[in-house]
XYZ file of C-alpha atoms in Angstrom:
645
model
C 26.098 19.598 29.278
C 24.779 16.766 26.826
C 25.286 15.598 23.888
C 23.254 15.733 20.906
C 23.822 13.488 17.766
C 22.185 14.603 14.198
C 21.452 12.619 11.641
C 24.336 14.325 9.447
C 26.384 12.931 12.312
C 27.661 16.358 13.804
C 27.325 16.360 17.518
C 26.580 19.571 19.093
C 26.293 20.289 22.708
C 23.774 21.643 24.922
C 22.604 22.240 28.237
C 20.972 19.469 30.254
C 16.590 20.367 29.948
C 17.016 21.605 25.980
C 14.100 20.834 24.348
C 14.485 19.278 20.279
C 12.336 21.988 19.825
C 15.419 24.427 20.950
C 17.796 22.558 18.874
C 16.293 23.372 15.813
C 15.932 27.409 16.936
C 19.620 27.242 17.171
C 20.056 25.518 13.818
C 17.915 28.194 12.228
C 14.506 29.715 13.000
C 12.552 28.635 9.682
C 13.594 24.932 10.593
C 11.946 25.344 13.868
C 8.772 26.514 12.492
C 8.177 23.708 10.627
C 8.889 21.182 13.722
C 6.384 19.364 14.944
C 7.831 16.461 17.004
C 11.288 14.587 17.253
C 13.133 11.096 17.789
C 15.147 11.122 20.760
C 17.000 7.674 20.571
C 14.385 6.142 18.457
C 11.712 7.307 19.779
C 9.140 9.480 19.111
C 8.335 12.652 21.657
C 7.518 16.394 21.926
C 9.481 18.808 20.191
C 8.941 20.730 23.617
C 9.970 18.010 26.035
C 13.172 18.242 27.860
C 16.279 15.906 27.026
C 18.141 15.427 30.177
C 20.806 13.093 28.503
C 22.950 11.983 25.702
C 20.620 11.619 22.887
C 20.292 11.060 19.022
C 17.957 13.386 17.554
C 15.984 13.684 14.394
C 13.546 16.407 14.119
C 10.056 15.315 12.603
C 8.061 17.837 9.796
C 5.197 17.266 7.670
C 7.323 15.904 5.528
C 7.794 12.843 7.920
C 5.196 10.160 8.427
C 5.858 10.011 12.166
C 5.793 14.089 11.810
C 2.171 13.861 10.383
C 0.849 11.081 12.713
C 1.500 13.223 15.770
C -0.183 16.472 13.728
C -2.947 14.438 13.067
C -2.836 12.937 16.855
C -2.994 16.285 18.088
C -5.871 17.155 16.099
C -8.125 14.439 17.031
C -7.274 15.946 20.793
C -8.265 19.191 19.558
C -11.697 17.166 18.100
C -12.159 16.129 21.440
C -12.178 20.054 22.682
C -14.683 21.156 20.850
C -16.997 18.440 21.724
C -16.810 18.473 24.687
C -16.855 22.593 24.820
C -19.875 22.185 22.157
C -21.262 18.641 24.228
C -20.686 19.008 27.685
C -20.884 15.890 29.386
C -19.391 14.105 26.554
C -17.063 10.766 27.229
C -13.976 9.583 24.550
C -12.622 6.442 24.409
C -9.780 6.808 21.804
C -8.783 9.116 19.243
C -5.652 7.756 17.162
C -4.059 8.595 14.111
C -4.971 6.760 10.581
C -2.970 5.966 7.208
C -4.761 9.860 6.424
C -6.383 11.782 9.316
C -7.570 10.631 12.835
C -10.969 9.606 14.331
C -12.225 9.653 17.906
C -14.993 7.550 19.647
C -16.931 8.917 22.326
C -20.029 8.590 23.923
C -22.380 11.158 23.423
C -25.403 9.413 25.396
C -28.471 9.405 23.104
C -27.385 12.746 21.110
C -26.822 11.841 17.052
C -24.731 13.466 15.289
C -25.729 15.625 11.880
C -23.476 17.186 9.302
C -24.809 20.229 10.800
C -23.213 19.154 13.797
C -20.102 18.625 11.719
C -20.051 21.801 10.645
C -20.533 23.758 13.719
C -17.591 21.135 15.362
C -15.077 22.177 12.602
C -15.445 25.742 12.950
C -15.043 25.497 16.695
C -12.107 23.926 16.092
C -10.749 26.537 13.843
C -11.797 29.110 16.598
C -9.602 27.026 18.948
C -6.813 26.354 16.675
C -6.235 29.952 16.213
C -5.652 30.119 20.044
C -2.334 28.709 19.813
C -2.553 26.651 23.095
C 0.504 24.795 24.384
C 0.227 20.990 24.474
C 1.151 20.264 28.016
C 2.690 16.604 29.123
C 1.837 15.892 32.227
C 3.215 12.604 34.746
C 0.675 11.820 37.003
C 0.157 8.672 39.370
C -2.348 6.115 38.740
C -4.628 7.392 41.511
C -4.686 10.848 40.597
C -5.548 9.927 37.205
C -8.409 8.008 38.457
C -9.601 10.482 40.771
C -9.839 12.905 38.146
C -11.907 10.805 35.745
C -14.310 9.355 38.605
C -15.273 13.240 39.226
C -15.605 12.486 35.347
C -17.698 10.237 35.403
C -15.570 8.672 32.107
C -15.438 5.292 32.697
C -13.955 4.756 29.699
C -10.418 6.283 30.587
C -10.557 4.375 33.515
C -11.278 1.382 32.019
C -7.567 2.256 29.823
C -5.983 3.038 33.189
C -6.793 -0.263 34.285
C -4.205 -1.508 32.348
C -1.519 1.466 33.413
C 1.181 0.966 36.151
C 2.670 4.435 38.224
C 5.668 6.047 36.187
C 3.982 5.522 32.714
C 1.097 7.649 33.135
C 0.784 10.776 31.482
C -1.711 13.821 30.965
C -1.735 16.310 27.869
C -3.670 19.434 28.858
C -4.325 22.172 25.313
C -7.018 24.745 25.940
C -9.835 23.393 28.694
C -9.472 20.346 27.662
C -7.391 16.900 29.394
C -7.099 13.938 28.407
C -5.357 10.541 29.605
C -2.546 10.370 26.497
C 0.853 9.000 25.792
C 1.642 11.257 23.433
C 3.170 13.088 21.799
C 1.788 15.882 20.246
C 2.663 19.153 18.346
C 4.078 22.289 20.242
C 0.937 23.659 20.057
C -2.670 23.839 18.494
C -1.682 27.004 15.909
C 0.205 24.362 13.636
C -3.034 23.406 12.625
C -4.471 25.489 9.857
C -7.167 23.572 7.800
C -9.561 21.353 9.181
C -12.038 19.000 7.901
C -14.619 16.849 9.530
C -14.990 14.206 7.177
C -17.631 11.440 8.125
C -19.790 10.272 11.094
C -19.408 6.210 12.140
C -20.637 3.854 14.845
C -17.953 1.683 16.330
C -18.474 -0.079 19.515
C -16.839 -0.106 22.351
C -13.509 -1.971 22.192
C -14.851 -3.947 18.881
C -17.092 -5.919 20.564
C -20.498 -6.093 19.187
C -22.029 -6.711 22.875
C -20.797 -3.312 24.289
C -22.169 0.153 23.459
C -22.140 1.675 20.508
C -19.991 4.876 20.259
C -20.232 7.636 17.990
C -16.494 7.741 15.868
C -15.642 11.327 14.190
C -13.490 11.039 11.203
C -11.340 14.152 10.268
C -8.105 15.529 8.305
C -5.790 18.400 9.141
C -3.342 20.292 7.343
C -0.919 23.076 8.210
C -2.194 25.173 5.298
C -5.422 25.509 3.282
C -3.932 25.266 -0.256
C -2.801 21.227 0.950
C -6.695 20.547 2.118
C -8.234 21.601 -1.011
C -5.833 19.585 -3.081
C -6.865 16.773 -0.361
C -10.092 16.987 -1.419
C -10.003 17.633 -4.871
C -8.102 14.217 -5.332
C -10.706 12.525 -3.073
C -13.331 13.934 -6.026
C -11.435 12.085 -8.069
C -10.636 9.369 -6.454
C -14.165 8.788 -6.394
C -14.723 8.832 -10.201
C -11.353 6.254 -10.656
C -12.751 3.924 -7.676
C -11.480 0.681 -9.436
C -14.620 -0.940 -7.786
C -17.209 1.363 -10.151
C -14.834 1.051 -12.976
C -14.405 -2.489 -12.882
C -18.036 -2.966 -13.318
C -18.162 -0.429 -16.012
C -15.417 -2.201 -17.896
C -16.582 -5.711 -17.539
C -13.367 -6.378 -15.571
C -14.118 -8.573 -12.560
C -17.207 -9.417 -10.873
C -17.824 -10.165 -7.282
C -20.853 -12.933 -6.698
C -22.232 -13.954 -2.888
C -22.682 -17.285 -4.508
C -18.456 -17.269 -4.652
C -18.269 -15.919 -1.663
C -16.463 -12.544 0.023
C -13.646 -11.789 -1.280
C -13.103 -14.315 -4.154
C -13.133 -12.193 -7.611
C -14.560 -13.441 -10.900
C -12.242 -11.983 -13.326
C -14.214 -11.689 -16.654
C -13.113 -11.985 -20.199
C -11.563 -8.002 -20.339
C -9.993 -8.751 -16.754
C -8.188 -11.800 -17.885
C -6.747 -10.156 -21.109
C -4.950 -7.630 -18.422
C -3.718 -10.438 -16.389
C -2.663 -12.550 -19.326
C -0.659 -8.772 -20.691
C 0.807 -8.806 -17.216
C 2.245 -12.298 -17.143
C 3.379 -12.242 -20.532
C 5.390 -8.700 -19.579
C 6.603 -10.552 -16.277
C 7.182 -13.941 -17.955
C 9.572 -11.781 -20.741
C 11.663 -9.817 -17.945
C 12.066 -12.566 -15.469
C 13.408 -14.897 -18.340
C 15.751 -12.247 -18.930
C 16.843 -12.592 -15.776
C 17.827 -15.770 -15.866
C 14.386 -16.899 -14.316
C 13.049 -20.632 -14.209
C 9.217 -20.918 -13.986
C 7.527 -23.250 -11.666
C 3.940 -24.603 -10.994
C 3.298 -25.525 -7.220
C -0.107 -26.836 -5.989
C -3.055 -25.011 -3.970
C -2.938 -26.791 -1.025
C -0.357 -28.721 1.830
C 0.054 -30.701 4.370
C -0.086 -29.178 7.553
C 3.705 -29.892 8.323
C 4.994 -27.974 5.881
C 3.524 -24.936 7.619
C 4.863 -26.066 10.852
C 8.118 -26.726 9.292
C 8.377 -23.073 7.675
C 7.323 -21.588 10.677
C 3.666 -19.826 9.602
C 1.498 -22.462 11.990
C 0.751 -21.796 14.511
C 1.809 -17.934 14.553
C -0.182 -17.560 11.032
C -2.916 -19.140 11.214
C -5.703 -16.553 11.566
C -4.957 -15.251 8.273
C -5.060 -19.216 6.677
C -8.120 -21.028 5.553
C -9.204 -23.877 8.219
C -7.596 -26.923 7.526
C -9.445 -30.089 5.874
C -9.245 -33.351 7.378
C -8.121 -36.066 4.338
C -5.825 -39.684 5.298
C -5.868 -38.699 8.674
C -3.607 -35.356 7.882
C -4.935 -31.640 7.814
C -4.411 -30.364 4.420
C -3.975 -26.194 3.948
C -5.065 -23.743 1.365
C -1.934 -22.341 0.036
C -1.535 -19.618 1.993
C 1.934 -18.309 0.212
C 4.431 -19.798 -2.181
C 7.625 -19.662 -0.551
C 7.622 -23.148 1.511
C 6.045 -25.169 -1.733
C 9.558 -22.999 -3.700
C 12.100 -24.256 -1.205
C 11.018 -27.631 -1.609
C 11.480 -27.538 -5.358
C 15.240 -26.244 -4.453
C 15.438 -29.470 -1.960
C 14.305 -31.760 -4.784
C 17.751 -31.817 -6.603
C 21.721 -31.796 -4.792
C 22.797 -27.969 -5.871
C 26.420 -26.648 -5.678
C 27.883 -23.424 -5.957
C 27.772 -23.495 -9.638
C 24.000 -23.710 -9.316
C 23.900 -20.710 -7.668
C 21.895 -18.044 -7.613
C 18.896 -20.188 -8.670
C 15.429 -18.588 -9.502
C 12.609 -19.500 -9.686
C 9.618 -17.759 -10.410
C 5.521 -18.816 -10.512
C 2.125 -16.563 -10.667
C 1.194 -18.819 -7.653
C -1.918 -18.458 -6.692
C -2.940 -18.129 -2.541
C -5.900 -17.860 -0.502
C -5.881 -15.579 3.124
C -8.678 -15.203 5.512
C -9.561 -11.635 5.462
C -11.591 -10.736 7.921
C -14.974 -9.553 6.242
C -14.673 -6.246 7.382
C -10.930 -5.640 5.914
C -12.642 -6.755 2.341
C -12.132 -4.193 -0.130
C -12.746 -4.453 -4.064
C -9.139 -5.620 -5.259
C -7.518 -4.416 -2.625
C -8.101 -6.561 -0.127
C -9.645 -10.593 -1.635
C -9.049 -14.022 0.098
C -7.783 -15.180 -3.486
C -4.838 -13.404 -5.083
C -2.412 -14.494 -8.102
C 1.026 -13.809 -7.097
C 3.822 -12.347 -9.083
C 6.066 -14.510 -6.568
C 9.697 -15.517 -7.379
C 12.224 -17.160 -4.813
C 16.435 -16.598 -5.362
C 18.335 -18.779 -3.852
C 22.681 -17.417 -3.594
C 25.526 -16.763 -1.978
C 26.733 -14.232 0.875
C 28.687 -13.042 -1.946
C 25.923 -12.965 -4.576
C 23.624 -11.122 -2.350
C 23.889 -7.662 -3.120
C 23.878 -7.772 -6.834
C 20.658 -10.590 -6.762
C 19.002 -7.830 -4.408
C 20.028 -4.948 -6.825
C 18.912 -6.762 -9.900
C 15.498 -6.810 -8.401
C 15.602 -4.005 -7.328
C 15.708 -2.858 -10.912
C 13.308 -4.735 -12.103
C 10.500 -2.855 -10.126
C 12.124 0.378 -11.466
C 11.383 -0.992 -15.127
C 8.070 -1.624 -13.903
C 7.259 1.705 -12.802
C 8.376 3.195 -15.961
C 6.566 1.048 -17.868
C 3.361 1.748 -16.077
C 3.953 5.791 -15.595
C 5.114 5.570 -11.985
C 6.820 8.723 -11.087
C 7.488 8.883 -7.462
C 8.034 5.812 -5.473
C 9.911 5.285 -2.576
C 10.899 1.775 -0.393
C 10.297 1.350 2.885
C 13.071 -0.862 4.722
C 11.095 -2.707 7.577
C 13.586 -4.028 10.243
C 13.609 -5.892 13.465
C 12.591 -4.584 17.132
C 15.227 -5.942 18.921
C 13.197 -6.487 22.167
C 11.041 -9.308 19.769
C 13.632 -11.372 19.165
C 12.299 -15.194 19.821
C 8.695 -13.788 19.678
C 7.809 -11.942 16.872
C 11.113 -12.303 15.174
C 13.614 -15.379 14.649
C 15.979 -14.979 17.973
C 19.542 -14.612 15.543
C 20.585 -11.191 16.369
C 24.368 -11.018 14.139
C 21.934 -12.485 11.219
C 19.921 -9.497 11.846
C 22.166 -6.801 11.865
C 24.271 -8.880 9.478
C 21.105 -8.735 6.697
C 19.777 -5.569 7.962
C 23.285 -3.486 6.865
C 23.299 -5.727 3.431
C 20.222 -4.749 2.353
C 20.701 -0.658 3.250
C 23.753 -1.137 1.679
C 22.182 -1.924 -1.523
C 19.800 1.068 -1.695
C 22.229 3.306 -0.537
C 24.320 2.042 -3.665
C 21.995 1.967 -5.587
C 20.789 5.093 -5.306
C 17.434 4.744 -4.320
C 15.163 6.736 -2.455
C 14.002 4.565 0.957
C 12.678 5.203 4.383
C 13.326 2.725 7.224
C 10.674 1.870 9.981
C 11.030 -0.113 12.699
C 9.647 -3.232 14.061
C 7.806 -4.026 10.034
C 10.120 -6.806 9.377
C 8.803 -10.161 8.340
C 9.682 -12.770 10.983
C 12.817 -14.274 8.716
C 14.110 -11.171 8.137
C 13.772 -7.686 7.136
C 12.216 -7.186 3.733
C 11.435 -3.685 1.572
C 7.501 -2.747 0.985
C 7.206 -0.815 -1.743
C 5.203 2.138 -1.700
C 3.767 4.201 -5.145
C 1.587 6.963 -5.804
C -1.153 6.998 -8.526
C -1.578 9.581 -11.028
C -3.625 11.413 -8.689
C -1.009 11.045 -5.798
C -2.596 8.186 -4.110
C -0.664 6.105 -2.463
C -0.436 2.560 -2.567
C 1.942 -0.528 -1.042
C 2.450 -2.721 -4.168
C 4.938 -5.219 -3.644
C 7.889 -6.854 -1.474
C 11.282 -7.316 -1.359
C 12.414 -9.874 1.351
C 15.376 -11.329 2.822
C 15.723 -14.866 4.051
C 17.955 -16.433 6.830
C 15.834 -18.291 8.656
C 13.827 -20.717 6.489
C 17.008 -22.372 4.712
C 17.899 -23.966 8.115
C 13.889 -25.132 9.264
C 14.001 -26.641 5.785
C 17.440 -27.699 5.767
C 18.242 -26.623 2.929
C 22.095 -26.386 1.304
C 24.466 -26.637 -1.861
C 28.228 -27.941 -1.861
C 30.445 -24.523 -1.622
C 33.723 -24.326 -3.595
C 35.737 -26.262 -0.590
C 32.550 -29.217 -1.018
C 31.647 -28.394 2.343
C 27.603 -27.937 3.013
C 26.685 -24.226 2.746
C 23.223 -22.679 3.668
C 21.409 -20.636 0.855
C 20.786 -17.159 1.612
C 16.832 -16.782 0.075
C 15.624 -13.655 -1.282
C 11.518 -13.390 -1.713
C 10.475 -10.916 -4.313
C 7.071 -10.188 -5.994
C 8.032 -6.850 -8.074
C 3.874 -6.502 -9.532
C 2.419 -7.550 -6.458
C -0.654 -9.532 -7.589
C -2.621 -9.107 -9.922
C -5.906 -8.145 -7.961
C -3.606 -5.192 -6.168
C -2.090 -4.009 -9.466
C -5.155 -4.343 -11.789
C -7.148 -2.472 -8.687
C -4.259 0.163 -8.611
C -3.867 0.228 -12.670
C -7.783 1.466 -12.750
C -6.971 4.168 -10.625
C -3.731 5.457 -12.009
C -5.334 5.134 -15.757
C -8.645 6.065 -14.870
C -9.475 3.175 -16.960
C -7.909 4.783 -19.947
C -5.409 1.851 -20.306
C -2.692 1.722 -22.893
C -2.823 0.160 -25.674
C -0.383 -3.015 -25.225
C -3.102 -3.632 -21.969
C -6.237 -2.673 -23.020
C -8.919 -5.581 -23.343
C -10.139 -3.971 -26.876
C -7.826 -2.260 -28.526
C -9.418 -0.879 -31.837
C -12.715 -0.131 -32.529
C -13.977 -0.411 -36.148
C -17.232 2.394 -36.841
C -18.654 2.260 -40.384
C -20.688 4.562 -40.819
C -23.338 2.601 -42.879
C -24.020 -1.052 -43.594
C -22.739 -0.341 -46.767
C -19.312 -0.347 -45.256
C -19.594 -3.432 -43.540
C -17.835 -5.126 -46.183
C -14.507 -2.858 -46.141
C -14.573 -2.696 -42.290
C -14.605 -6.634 -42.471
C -11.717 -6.227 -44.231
C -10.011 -3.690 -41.780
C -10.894 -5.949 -39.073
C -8.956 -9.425 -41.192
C -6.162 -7.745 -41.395
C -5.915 -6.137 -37.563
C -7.005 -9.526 -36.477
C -4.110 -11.047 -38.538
C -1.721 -8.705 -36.576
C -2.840 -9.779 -32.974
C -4.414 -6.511 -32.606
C -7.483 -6.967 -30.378
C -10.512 -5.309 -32.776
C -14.216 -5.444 -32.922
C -16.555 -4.034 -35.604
C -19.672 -1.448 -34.464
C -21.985 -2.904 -36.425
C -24.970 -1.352 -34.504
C -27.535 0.372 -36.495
C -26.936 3.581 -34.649
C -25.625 7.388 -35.918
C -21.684 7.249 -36.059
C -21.982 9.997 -33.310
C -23.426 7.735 -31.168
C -20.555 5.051 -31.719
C -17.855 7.208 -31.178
C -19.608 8.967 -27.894
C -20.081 4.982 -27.003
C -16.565 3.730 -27.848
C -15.396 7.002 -25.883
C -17.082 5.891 -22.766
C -15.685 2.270 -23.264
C -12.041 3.661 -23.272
C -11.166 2.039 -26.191
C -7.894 3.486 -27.118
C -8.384 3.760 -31.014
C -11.530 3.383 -33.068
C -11.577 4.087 -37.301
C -13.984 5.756 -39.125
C -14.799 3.762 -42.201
C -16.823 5.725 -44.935
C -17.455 6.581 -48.676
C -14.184 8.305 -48.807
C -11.879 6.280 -46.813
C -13.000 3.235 -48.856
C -12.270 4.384 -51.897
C -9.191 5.667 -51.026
C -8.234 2.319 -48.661
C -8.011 4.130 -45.505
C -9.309 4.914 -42.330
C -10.218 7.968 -40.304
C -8.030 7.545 -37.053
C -9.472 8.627 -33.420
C -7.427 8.400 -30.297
C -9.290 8.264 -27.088
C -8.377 11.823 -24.866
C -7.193 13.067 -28.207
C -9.625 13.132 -31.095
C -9.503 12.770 -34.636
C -6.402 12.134 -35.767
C -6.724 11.963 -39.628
C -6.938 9.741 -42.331
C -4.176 7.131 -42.721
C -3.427 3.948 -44.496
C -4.653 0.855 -42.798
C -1.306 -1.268 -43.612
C -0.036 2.127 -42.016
C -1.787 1.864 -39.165
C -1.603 -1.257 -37.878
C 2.256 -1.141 -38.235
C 2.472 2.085 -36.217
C 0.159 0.416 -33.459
C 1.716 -3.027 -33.601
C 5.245 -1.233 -32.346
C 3.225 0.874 -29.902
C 2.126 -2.471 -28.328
C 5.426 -4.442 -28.867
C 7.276 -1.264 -26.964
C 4.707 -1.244 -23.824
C 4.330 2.746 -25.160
C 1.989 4.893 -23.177
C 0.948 6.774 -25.755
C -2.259 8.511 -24.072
């Protein structure tokens, strides 16, 4: 017999060859329906494959992202099927699983691809679905596995076997179709129930530009219908909030070759949002007891070395300039510049926690083809803060920001949200993380204690942390449930020794600072990018570059809505005046399109009665009101961050 541990902690036992997949029959047959892989100890296998000893065990579902990375795994297997039952002759490289679907590159000789092709591909793959075939794992040895692909002909599986020793080869077999395959994969191919073939690419051959070019098949799965047509129908609009269209619509940012990649022009609309952003972050942080700080755009090049980001760091910096006979960085982050503003001046324990908090701003080499809008720039303005405490000061420092991002997402409209806790890999240690094991496990159990305290909802993955420590990503969804990573939470134990760095505890003995990094609204070319999206460009009104739109309907009127705008202006209410010679349809349609959220009507009537005719955007005509009325109601709107859309 064997044991089996649960998450919940009950153990259960079971004979030696039980499958996770039996586990979950004998918890209850509706759980077992919806499994479509487990953790055993860790790792990630086949609900069907057999545990021969003691193991913990966590049983995967759609609902899990390692659950829908081996649905999606399988799928791109099942891909492979019908091309090659549609193809023959066909060769595949690779067919992973992406952030949302799979692809798979093969060679399909001179044949291109048409989405006629794509068509006919998916509804073989339906016709193969419904066959319910078994994945089957498969160890093989090395030369069997080449043997098999020479009759192939596939010399692209045998260029991966090259790189495969005996006892960690392994075959998956669904259907008529093989393929060389770690795994794992879902218990079989009738999990899959809605299928779409999404796009056709060229990629070549292991990235390299002098190999062949292969044909990649992007696609998405689902294990019912109803959760591909929402797919899609929030890819539709996706595509009509695509910060990159609306930021050119809006006059928000610009992007200019003359610049260069990457490096946004953010335009007079663009840099009201940012300034609205730093004044709501400058409020809250000195609230929190928060000390700003200016550090410069570049460094010397020991700095780096000291902090530990050269050489390990270095593709993602700027290449250094020669000045003095020293190589001088871009700033690539703020954190090193931070801790030596905390080394500038003898602390003690009464100092303690210290913030400090800057909207630094940092250049990274993206590599072109990671470029995207806002998303992804070489220049970003950080919402970066560094705390500086005690062991004992820890937890409620972490909680307290903590907090802050969950005033943020209110704010904003952010309704679901979750943290991801990214910790060590234990096998890294003195590699790709800082060899201190106890610190690890130390920081790793302070920092779930705080969530779990705290109440809030969190994930942990493995092998995410930063090098110093492990940190929290936060993840959000947009309106339309897209989701995005927006900021980062991160502990510190390693860079307050490299910079020696201390304060005089309460027994005036030298103590090491514990550092917590923190950027709760990212930066702003992330956020902004992501605020587009969730608003659709409808912004509120406390953010939105014009916030009242003034329509006479005659030159006549010109006078009174001159007036109107004096005394808006005079309330810090950002106003312009429609002075066009245009029909006052026209200006409304207009101001409508520019997503202004208020514009007033000024005519005959409203003059003489010293008022204005009040449209919201989304909402319409709201009525007549008095202006002194008005702008009182819309000055609190925008002095309580309302979202009144």
């Amino acid at each position: 017999m064997i044991k089996i541990t649960l998450p919940d902690g009950a153990v259960r036992e079971y004979e030696a060859g039980t499958s996770a997949l039996d586990v979950a029959k004998s918890i209850s047959e509706g759980l077992a329906r919806k499994v479509l892989a487990a953790t055993i100890n860790g790792e990630v296998w086949d609900a069907t494959r057999p545990i021969n000893n003691d193991a913990l065990l966590k049983l995967l579902t759609w609902d899990d992202t390692d659950g829908k990375s081996t649905f999606w795994h399988s799928s791109a297997h099942l891909l492979a099927e019908a091309v090659e039952t549609m193809f023959p002759g066909a060769k595949f490289w690779v067919g992973p699983a992406i952030e949302k679907g799979f692809y798979y590159d093969m060679d399909l000789g001179d044949r291109k691809l048409s989405e006629e092709d794509l068509a006919s591909l998916e509804k073989k793959m339906n016709e193969l679905a419904k066959q319910k075939n078994v994945y089957l794992r498969k160890e093989i040895s090395k030369a069997e596995a080449i043997k098999y692909f020479e009759d192939k002909g596939d010399e692209y599986k045998l260029d991966l076997l090259g790189n495969l020793t005996d006892g960690g080869i392994t075959f998956y077999t669904q259907g008529g179709f093989t393929d060389l395959c770690r795994g794992p994969h879902i218990p079989d191919t009738g999990f899959i129930k809605a299928i779409k073939l999404m796009s056709v690419a060229g990629a070549y051959w292991k990235g390299d530009e002098k190999n062949r070019q292969l044909t990649r098949v992007y696609g998405v799965t689902f294990p019912a219908q109803k959760e591909l047509d929402e797919y899609l129908a929030m890819l539709e609009e996706a595509k009509k909030r695509d910060h990159r269209k609306l930021g050119k619509e809006l006059s928000i940012f610009t992007m200019d070759d003359d610049v260069g990649q990457g490096l946004p022009l953010w335009m007079p609309n663009g840099t009201i949002i940012i300034e609205e952003l730093e004044k709501l972050a400058k409020e809250t942080e000195n609230a929190g007891g928060y000390k700003r700080v200016v550090t410069p755009h570049i460094a010397k090049e020991s700095m780096y070395l000291t902090s530990g980001h050269l050489p390990y760091y270095a593709d993602s910096m700027f290449p250094p300039m020669e000045m003095d006979g020293e190589k001088y960085y871009l700033k690539a982050m703020n954190c090193p510049h931070h801790h030596k503003i905390f080394d500038a001046e003898q602390k003690s324990y009464k100092d303690l926690p210290y913030r400090i908090a800057e909207y630094g701003t940092c250049y990274r080499y993206e590599q072109s083809g990671e470029l995207f809008g806002l998303m992804r720039v070489r220049c970003l303005h950080m919402n970066d803060a560094h705390i500086y405490c005690t062991k004992e000061q820890f937890a409620a420092e972490f909680r307290a920001v903590n907090d802050m991002y969950i005033k943020y997402f209110k704010i904003f409209g952010v309704d679901k949200y979750v943290m991801r806790l990214s910790l060590h890999e234990p096998s890294k240690l003195g590699q790709k993380y800082v060899n201190e094991p106890a610190l690890w496990q130390e920081t790793e159990a302070m920092v779930r204690n705080v969530l779990i305290e705290s109440n809030i909802p969190y994930v942990e993955v493995h092998d995410e942390a930063a090098f110093y420590g492990p940190k929290i990503d936060v993840q959000i969804w947009s309106a339309i449930g897209r989701e995005f990573t927006l900021a980062t939470n991160q502990v510190d134990f390693n860079s307050g020794n490299k910079f020696k760095l201390s304060f005089t505890n309460q027994h005036n003995q030298p103590e090491v600072p514990l550092i917590i990094h923190r950027a709760p609204l990212g930066t702003h070319e992330r956020f902004i990018g992501f605020l587009l999206e969730h608003y659709a460009g409808k912004f509120p009104t406390w953010l939105a570059p014009l916030q009242v739109k003034i329509l006479p309907i005659s030159d006549k009127f010109k006078d009174y809505a001159n007036t109107i705008f004096n005394k808006l202006k005079k309330a810090d209410i950002r106003v312009e005046i429609d002075d066009r010679n245009e029909k006052i349809g026209k200006k409304i349609r207009d101001t409508e399109l520019a997503r202004v959220p208020y514009m007033l009507v000024i005519g005959e009537k409203e003059m003489n009665e010293e008022k204005a005719s009040i449209r919201r955007q989304g909402k319409g005509d709201l009525g007549a009101k008095n202006v002194d009325e008005f702008v009182a109601e819309i000055k609190e709107e925008i002095l309580l961050r309302s979202d009144n859309q």
